[in-house]
XYZ file of C-alpha atoms in Angstrom:
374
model
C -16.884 -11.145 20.646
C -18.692 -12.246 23.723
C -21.037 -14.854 24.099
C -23.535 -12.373 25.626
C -23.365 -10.188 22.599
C -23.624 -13.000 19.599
C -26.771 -14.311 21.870
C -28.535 -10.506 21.850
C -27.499 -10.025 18.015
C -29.443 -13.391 16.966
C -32.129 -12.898 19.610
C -32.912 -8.982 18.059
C -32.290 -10.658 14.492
C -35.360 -13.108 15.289
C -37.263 -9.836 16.561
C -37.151 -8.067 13.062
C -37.424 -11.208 10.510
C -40.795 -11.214 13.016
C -42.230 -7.974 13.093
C -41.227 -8.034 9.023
C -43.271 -11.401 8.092
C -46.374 -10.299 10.540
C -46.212 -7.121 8.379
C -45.921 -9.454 5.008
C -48.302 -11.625 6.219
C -51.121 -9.010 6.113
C -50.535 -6.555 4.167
C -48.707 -8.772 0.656
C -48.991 -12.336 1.144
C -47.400 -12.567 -2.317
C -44.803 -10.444 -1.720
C -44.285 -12.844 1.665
C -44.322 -15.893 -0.656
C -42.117 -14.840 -3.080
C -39.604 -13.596 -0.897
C -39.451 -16.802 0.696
C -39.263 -19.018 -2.378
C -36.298 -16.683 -3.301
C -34.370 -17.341 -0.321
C -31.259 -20.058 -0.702
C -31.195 -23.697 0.786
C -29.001 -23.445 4.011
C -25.826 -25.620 3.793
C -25.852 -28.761 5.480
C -24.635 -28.151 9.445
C -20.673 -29.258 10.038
C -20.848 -32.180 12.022
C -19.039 -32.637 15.136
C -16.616 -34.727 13.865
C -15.586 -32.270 11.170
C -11.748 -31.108 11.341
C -13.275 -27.881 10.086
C -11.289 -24.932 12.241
C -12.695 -21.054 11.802
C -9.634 -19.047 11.462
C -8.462 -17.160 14.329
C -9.958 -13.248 14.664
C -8.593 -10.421 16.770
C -11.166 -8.520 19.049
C -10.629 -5.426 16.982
C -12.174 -7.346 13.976
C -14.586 -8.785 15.705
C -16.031 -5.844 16.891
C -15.581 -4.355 13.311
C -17.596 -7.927 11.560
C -20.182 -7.041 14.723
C -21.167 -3.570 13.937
C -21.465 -4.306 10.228
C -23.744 -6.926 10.674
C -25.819 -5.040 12.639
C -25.855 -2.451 10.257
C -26.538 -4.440 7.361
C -29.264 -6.229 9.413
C -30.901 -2.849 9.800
C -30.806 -2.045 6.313
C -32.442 -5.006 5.147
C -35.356 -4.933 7.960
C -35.744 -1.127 6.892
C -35.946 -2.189 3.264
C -38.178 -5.258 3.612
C -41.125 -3.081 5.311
C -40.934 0.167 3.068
C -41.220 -2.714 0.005
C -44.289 -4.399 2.054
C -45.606 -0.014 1.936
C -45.408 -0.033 5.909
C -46.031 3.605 7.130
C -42.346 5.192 7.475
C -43.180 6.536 11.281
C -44.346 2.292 11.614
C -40.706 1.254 10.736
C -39.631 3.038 13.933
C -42.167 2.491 16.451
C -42.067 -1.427 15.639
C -38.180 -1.239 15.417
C -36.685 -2.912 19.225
C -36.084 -0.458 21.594
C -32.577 -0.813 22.943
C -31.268 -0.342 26.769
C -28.571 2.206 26.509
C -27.343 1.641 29.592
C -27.222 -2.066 29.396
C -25.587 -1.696 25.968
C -22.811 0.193 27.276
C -22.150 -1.288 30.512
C -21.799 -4.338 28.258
C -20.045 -2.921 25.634
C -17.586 -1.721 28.794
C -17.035 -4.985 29.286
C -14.564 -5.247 26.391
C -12.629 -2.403 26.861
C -12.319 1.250 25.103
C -12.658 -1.027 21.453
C -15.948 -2.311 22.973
C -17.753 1.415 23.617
C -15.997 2.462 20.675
C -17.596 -0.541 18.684
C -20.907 0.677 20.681
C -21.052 3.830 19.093
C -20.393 3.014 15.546
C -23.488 0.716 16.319
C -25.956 3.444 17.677
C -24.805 6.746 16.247
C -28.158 8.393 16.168
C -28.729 7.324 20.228
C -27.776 10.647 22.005
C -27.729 8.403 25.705
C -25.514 5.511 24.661
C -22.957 8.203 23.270
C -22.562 10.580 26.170
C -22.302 7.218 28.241
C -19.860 6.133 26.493
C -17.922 9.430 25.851
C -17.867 9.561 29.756
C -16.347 6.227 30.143
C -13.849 6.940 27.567
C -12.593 10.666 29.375
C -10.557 8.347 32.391
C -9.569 5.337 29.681
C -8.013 8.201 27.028
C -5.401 9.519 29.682
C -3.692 6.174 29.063
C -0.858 6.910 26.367
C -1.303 2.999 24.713
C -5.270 3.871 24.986
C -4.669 7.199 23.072
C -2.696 5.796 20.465
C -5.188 2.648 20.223
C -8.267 4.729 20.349
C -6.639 7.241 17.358
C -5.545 4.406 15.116
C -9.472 2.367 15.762
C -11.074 5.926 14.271
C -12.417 6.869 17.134
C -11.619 11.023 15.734
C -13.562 10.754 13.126
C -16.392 9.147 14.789
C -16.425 11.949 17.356
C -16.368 14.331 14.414
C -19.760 12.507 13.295
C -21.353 12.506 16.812
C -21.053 15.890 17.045
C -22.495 17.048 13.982
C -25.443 15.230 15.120
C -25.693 16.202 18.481
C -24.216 18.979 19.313
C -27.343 21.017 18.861
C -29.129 18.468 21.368
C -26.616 17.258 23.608
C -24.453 19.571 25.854
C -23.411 16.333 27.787
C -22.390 14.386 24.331
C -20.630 17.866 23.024
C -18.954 18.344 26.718
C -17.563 14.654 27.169
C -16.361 14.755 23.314
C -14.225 17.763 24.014
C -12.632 15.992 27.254
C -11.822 12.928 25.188
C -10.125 14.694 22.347
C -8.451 16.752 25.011
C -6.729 13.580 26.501
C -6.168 12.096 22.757
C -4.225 15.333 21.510
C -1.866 15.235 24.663
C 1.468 14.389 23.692
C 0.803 12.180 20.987
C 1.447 13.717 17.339
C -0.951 11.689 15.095
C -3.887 12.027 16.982
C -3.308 16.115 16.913
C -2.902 16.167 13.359
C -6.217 13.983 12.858
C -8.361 16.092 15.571
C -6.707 19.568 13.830
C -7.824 18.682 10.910
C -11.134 16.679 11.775
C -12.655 18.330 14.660
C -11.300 21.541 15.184
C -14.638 23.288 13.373
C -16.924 21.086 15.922
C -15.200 21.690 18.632
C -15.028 25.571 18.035
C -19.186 25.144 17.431
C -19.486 23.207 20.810
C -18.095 26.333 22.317
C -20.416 28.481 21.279
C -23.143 26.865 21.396
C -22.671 26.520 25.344
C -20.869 29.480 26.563
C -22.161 29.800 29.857
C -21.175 26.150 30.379
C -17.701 26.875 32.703
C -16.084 23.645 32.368
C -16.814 23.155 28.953
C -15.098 26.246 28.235
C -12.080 25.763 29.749
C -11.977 21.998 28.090
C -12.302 23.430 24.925
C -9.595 25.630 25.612
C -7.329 22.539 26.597
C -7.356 21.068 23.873
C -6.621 24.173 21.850
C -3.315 24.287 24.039
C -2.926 20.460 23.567
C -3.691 20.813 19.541
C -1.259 23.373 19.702
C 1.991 22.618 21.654
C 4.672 21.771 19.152
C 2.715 21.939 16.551
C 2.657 25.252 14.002
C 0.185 23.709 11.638
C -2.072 23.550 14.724
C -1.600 27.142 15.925
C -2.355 28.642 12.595
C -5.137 26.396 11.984
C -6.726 27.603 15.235
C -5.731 31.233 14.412
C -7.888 31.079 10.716
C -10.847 29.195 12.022
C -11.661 31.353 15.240
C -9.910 29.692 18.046
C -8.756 33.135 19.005
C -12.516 34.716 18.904
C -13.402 31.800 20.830
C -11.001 31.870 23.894
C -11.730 35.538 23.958
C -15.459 35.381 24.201
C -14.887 32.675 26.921
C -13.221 35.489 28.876
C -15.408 38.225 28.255
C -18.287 35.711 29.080
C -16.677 34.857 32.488
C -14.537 37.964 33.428
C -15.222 36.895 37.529
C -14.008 33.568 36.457
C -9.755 32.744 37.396
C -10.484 29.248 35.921
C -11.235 30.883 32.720
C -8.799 33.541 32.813
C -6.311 31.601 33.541
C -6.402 28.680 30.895
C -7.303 31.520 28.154
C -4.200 33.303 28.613
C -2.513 29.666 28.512
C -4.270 28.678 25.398
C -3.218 32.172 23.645
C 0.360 31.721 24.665
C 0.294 28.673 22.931
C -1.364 29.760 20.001
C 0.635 33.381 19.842
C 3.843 30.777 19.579
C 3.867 31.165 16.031
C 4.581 34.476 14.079
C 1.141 34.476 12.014
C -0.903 33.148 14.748
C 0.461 36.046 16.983
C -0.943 38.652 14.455
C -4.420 37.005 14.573
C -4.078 37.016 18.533
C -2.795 40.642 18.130
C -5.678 41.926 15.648
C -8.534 39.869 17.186
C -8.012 41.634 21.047
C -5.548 39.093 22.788
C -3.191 41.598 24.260
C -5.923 43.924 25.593
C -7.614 40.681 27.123
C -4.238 39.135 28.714
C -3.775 42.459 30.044
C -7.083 42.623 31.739
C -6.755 39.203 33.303
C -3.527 40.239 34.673
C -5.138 43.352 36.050
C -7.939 41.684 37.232
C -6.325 38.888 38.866
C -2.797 40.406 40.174
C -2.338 37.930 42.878
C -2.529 34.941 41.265
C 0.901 33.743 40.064
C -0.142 31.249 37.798
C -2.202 33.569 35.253
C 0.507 36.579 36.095
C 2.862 33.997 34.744
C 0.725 32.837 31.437
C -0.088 36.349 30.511
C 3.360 37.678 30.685
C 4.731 34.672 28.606
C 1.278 35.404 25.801
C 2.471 38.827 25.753
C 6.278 37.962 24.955
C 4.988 35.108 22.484
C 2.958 38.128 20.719
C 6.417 40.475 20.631
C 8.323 37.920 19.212
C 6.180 37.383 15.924
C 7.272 40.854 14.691
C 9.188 44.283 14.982
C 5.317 45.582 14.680
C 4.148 43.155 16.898
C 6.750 43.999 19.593
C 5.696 47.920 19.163
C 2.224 47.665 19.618
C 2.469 45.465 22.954
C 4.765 47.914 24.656
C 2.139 50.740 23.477
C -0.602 49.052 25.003
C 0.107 48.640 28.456
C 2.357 46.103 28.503
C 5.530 47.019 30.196
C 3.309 48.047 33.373
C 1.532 45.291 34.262
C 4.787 43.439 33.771
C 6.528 45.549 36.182
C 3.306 45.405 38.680
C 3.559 41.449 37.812
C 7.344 41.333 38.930
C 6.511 43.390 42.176
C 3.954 41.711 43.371
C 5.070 38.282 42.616
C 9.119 37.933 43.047
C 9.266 34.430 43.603
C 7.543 33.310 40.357
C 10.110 31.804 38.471
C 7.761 31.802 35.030
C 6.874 35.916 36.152
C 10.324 36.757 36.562
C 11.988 35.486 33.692
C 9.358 35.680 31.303
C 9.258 39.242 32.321
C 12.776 40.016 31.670
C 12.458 38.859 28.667
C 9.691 40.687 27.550
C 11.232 43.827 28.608
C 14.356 42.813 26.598
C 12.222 41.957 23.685
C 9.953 45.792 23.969
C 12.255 47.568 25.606
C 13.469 49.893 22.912
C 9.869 50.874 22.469
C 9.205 51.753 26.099
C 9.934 55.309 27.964
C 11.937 54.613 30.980
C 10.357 55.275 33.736
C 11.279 55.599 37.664
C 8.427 54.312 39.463
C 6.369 51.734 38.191
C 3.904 52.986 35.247
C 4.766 56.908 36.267
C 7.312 58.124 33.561
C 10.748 59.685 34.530
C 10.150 63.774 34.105
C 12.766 65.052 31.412
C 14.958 67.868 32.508
C-alpha cells in the first residue's frame, strides 16, 4: 500500500467523522455526547526507540486490509447518520464525491491487483469500473496476469459488476466480456470459474446490445475460448442459450463477415460435443452455417469454419449425420472445395465431411445437379 493511498484513506476518514459530528452536533447533542464518552482511550504512541517491528504484508493483502477498511468505514458513517435520523437522500449528497479517474489512474499504479482492489472498493461507480475493465483487456493477455487475476477473484467480481450494470453500462458490459475473453484463453481454471459464474451475464450482455458489432463477436470469443477442450463448457453453453445467441448475432448482422465468420467458429466449437451438436442442430445452426457459406463464398476463412461446424454436427450422431447431408450440405461443400482449392482447413475438412455423410448423399456429376438414372 502506497503512501498516496494511506494519506487519501485518513484524509476521507477525517471528512466523514466531520460531516457525522456537524450532523450530531445539531440535530442530538446527546446522542453526540454519549457516543463520545463511549469511545476507548487510545493506547499510548510507540516511541521511537521501541524495537516494536509490524510484521511483513504482501501487496495482495494489503490491498485486501485496504478495501475492507474502507468498507467498514462506510458502514459505520452510514450507520452513525441514519441513528442521528439524517434524511436517507442526505447520507448521499453529504457523502465525498470521489474522482474516478484519479482513483484509477492511481489504483494503475499498482498493477492489475491495484484496479482490481479499485473495484471491490467502488462497485456501485459505473465510471471507475469500465476504466478499469479497459485497463485490464491489454494486462489479461498476459498468461501469469490471467492466472493471478483468476486466483485474486477477479470472476466473480465481474459476475457482480454486471448484474449491476449491465442494464446501464454498454461500455462496463463490453470491456467485461473482453476481459473474460482473455482470462478463459488457454488457462483451465479460469474457464471452469467463468462457465460456471458468468456464462448467464455474459449471454444477457448479448442481448441486451445486439446491434453493438464488436460486442457481439467478443461475446462469441469467449464462447469459443469457454469451450475449446472443454465438454462441460460446450454443453453448458448449449442448455443456457449460447446457441440462440450466436444465431441471433448472425441473423442481426447477415452483411456482417466479422460476424459470420466468428459465429460459425464459435458453433464449431460448441457442435464438438455429441449433445451440444443436437442443440446446434435443433436450434438452426446448420441452416445458418450454410447461409454464411453461401453468402460469403470467397472468403476462405468462414468457408473453412463452416465446413468444419457442419462435420462437428455429423459426427454427434447417425441422425445427426442424415439430416446435414439432407439439408444442403454436401453442395456448398463441393462449391466450398471449387472455389477455394488451396484451403488446407476447406479441403480436408471437406473430405471428411463427405466421408462422414456420404452414404446419405445421391451422387451426383456436376456440382449440386444429380446424376440422371438410366
Amino acid at each position: 500500500m502506497d503512501q498516496e493511498n494511506i494519506i487519501t484513506s485518513l484524509r476521507t476518514s477525517l471528512q466523514h467523522a466531520q460531516a457525522i459530528i456537524d450532523q450530531l452536533a445539531t440535530k442530538n447533542p446527546a446522542l453526540l455526547n454519549e457516543i463520545v464518552s463511549a469511545l476507548p482511550v487510545p493506547p499510548p504512541l510507540v516511541s521511537s526507540a521501541s524495537t516494536f517491528t509490524p510484521a511483513p504484508i504482501s501487496e495482495a493483502q494489503a490491498g485486501t486490509m485496504f478495501a475492507e477498511s474502507r468498507n467498514m468505514e462506510r458502514d459505520a458513517f452510514f450507520k452513525a447518520r441514519i441513528a442521528a435520523g439524517i434524511d436517507d437522500n442526505k447520507i448521499i449528497d453529504l457523502t465525498p464525491k470521489i474522482d474516478c479517474k484519479k482513483e484509477v489512474e492511481r489504483a494503475s499504479k499498482n498493477g492489475p491487483i491495484g484496479l482490481v482492489n479499485v473495484m471491490k472498493l467502488y462497485p456501485e461507480e459505473e465510471a471507475v469500473q469500465r476504466r478499469s475493465l479497459r485497463l485490464l483487456i491489454p494486462l489479461s493477455k498476459n498468461p501469469s496476469t490471467r492466472t493471478l487475476l483468476g486466483s485474486y477473484g477477479l470472476i466473480p467480481l465481474i459476475s457482480t459488476l454486471l448484474k449491476l450494470h449491465h442494464k446501464t453500462s454498454e461500455g462496463c458490459t463490453h470491456f467485461s466480456i473482453r476481459v473474460l475473453s482473455n482470462l478463459a484463453f488457454s488457462d483451465n481454471d479460469n474457464k471452469a470459474k467463468i462457465g460456471q459464474l458468468v456464462l448467464d451475464d455474459i449471454l444477457l450482455g448479448m442481448k441486451n446490445y445486439p446491434d453493438n458489432l464488436e460486442l457481439q463477436c467478443d461475446g462469441m470469443s469467449v464462447l469459443c475460448n469457454l469451450g475449446h477442450e472443454s465438454d462441460t463448457n460446450k454443453r453448458l453453453i448449449a442448455q443456457r442459450g449460447g446457441v440462440s445467441s450466436v444465431l441471433d448475432a448472425m441473423e442481426g448482422h447477415l452483411g456482417s463477415l466479422k460476424i459470420q465468420r466468428q459465429a460459425c467458429w464459435a458453433l464449431l466449437t460448441v457442435a464438438g460435443d455429441e449433445v451440444a451438436a443436437k442443440r446446434v442442430a435443433s436450434d438452426g445452426g446448420v441452416g445458418a452455417v450454410l447461409a454464411a457459406m453461401v453468402n460469403f463464398e470467397g472468403e476462405g476463412d468462414l468457408q473453412g469454419f463452416g465446413i468444419w461446424a457442419l462435420c462437428n454436427v455429423a459426427f454427434g450422431s447417425e441422425a445427426l449425420a442424415r439430416f446435414v447431408a439432407q439439408n444442403g450440405a454436401p453442395e456448398v461443400a463441393q462449391r466450398a472445395i471449387y472455389k477455394h482449392p488451396g484451403v488446407k482447413e476447406v479441403m480436408s475438412k471437406a473430405e471428411e465431411l463427405m466421408k462422414r455423410i456420404g452414404k446419405y448423399v445421391k451422387p451426383t456429376n456436376t456440382i449440386g445437379k444429380p446424376i440422371q438414372q438410366s
